[in-house]
CSV table of C-alpha atoms in Angstrom, one decimal:
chain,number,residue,atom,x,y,z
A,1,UNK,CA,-16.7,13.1,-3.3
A,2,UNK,CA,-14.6,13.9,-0.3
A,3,UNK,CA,-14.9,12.7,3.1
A,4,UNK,CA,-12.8,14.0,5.7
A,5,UNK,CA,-12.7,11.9,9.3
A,6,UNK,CA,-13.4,14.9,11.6
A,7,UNK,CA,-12.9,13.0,14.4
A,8,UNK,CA,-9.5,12.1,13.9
A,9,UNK,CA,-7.2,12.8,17.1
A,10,UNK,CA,-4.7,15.1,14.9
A,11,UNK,CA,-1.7,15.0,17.8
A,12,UNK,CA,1.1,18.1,17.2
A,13,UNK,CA,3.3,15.5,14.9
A,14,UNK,CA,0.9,13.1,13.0
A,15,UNK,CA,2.4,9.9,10.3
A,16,UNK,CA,0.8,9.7,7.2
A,17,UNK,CA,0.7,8.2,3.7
A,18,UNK,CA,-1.3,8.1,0.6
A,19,UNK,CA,-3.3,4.8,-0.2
A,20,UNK,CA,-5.3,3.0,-2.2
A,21,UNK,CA,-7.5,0.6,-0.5
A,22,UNK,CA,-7.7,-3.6,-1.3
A,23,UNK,CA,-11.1,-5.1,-1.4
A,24,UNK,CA,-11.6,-7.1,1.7
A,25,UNK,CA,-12.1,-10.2,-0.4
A,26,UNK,CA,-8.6,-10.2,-1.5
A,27,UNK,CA,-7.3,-9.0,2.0
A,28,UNK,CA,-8.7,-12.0,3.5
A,29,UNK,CA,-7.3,-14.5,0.7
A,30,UNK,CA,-3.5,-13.0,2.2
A,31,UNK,CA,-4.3,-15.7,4.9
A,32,UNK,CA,-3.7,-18.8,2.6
A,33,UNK,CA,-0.6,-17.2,0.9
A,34,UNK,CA,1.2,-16.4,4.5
A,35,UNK,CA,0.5,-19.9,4.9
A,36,UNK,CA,2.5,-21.1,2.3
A,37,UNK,CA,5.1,-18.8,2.5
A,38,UNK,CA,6.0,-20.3,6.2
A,39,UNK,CA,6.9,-23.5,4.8
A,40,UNK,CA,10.1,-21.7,3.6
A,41,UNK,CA,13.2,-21.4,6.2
A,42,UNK,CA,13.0,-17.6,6.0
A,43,UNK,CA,12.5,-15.0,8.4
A,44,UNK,CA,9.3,-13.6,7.6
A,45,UNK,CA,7.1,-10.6,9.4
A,46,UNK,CA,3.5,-11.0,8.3
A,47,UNK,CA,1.8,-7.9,7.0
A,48,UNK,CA,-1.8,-8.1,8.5
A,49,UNK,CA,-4.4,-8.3,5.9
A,50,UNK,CA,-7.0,-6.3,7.5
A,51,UNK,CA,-4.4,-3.4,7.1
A,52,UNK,CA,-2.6,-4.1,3.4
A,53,UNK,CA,-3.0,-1.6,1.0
A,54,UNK,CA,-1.2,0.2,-2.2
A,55,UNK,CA,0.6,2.8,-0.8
A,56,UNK,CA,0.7,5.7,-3.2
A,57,UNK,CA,2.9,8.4,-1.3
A,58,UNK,CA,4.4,7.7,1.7
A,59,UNK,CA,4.5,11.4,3.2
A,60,UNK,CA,6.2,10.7,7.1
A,61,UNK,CA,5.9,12.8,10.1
A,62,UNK,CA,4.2,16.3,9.8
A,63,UNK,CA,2.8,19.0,11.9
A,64,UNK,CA,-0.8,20.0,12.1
A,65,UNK,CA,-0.3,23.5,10.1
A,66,UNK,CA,1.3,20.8,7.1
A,67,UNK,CA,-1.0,18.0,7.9
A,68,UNK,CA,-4.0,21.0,6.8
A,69,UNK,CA,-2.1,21.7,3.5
A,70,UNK,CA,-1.8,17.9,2.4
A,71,UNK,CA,-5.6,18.0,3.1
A,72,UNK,CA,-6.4,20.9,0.9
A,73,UNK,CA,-4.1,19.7,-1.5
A,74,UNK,CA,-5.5,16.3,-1.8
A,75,UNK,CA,-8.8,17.3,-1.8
A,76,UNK,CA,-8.1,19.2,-5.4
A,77,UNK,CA,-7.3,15.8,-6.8
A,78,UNK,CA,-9.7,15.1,-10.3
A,79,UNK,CA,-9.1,11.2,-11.7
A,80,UNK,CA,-11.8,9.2,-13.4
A,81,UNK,CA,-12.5,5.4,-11.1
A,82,UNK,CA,-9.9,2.6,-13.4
A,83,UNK,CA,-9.5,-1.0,-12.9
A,84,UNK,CA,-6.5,-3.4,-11.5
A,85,UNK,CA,-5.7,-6.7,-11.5
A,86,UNK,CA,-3.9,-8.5,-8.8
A,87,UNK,CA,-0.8,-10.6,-9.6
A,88,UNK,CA,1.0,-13.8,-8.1
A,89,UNK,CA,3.4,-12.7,-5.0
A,90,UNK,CA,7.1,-11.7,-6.1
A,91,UNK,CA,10.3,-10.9,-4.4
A,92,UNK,CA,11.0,-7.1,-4.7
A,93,UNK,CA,14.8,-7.8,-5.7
A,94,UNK,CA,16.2,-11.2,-6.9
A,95,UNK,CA,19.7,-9.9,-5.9
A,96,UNK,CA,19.0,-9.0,-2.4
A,97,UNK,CA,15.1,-9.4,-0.9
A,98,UNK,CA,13.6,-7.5,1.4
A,99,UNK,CA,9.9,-7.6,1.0
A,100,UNK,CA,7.4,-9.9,-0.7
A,101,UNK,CA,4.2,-8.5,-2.7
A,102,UNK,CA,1.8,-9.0,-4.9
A,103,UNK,CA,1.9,-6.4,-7.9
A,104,UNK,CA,-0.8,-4.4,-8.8
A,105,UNK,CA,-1.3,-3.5,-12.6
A,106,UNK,CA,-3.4,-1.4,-15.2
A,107,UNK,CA,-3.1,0.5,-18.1
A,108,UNK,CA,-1.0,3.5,-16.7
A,109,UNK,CA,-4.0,4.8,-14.8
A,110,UNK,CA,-2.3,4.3,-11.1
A,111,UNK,CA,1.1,5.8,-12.6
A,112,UNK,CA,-1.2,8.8,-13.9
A,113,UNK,CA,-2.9,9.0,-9.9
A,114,UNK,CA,0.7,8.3,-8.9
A,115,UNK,CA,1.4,11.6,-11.0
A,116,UNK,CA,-1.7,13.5,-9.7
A,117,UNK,CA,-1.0,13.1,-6.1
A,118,UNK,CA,2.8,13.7,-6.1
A,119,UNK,CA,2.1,17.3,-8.1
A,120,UNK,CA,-0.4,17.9,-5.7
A,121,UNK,CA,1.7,17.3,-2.8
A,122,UNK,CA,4.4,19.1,-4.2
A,123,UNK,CA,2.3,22.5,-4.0
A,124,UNK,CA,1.9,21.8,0.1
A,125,UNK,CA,5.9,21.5,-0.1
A,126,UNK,CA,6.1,17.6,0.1
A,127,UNK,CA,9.4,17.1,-2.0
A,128,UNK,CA,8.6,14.5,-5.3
A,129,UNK,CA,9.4,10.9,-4.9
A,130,UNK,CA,12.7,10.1,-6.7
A,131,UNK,CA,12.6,6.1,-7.4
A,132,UNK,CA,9.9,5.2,-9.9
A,133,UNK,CA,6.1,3.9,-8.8
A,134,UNK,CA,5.5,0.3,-9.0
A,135,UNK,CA,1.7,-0.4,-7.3
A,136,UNK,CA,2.3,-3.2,-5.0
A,137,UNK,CA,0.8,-4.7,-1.9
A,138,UNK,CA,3.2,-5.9,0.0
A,139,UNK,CA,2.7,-9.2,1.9
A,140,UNK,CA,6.0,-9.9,3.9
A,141,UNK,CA,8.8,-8.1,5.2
A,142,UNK,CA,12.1,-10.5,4.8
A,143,UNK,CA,14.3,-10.7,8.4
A,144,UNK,CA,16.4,-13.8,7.3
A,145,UNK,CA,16.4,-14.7,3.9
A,146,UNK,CA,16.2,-18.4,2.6
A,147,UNK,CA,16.9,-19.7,-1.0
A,148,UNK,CA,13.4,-22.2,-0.2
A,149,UNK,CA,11.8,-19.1,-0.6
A,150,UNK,CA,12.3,-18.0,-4.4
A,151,UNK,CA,11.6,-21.6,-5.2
A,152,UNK,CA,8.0,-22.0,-3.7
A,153,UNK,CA,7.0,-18.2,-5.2
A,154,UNK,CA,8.5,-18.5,-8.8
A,155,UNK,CA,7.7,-22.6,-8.5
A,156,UNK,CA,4.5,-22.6,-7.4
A,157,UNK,CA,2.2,-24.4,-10.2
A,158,UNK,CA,-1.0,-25.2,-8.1
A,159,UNK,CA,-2.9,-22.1,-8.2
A,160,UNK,CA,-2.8,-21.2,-4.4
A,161,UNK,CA,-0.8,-17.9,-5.3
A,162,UNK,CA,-4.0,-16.7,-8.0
A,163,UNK,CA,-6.3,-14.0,-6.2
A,164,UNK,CA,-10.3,-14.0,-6.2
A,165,UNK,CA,-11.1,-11.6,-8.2
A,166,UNK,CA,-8.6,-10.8,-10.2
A,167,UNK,CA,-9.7,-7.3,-11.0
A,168,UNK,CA,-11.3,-4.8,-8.2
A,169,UNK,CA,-11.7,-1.2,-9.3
A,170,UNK,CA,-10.5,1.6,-7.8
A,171,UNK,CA,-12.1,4.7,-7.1
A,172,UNK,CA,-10.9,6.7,-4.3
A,173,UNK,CA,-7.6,7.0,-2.1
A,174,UNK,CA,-6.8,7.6,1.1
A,175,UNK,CA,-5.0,9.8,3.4
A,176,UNK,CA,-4.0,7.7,6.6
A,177,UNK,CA,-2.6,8.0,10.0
A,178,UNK,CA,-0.3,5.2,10.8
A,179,UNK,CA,0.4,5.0,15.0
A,180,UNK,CA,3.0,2.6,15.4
A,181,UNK,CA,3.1,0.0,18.0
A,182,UNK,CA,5.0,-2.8,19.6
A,183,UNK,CA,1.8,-5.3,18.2
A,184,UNK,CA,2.4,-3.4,14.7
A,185,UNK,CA,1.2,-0.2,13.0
A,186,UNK,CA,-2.4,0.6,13.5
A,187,UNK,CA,-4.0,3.4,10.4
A,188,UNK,CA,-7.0,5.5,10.9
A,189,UNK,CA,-8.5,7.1,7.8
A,190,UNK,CA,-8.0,11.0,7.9
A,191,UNK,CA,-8.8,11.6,4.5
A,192,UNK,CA,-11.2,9.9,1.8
A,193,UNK,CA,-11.3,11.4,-1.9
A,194,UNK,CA,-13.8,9.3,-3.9
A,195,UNK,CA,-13.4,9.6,-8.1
């Protein structure tokens, strides 16, 4: 089933992405971990968890004509609903950190979606992603790194990391605007493809 937000304010250059939404049980269980995360020395700039997500394509700034393309494209998309299961937060890179998330993983089902929607994409001229998919949700973004911080994510032994429920299913994505602004990026659904 598709939904398309009709009422979306399309302006003449529009930012969007591809995502797959978090159940808001998990989103608002992002609250303890932040909390915990600030007891390192690090830098750290708080994703809000009423907007975290699994980005699937991040597409960037297009006109209206393209913006009506992606849609089409998308809305071809065929994928049967799959399960994931949330994981502990990790650094992206051992060697040199940028962002903190919690992996995502299934049995190759979001790689397959992952597949889907770039192919689709790539027949409204949106050029294929060239580093590999890895479903993520990211929690942090890393100004000023501090070695505190590896040791209370891979140390942590008292459960405060584990999400509730581990599993959610997904059966839709999302095409998103994303307004930036100086209190942090704001989305509006443009797009809803339900599977």
């Amino acid at each position: 089933m598709i939904h398309l937000n009709c009422r979306t304010n399309i302006n003449h250059m529009t930012r969007v992405f591809v995502a797959i939404e978090l159940p808001q049980e998990i989103k608002e269980q992002f609250h303890a971990v932040h909390g915990r995360l600030k007891e390192s020395d690090a830098k750290l700039t708080f994703v809000n968890p009423d907007i975290a997500h699994i980005t699937l394509k991040f597409i960037g700034e297009v006109n209206e004509e393209k913006l009506s393309e992606i849609i089409t494209a998308l809305k071809k998309l065929t994928c049967e609903s799959f399960e994931m299961a949330t994981g502990k937060p990790e650094l992206n890179s051992r060697k040199n950190p940028r962002i903190i998330w919690i992996s995502c993983t299934d049995k190759g089902e979001s790689e397959k979606l992952f597949s889907a929607v770039e192919e689709l994409l790539s027949q409204a001229g949106i050029p294929k992603e060239k580093r590999d998919f890895k479903a993520h949700a990211t929690l942090a973004r890393i100004k000023k790194y501090s070695p505190g911080l590896k040791e209370i994510i891979y140390q942590n032994s008292d459960g405060c990391f584990c999400f509730s429920p581990d599993k959610f299913k997904v059966s839709a994505i999302y095409l998103k605007k994303s307004t930036l602004t100086p209190q942090g990026p704001v989305y509006e659904d443009i797009l809803e493809v339900e599977f």
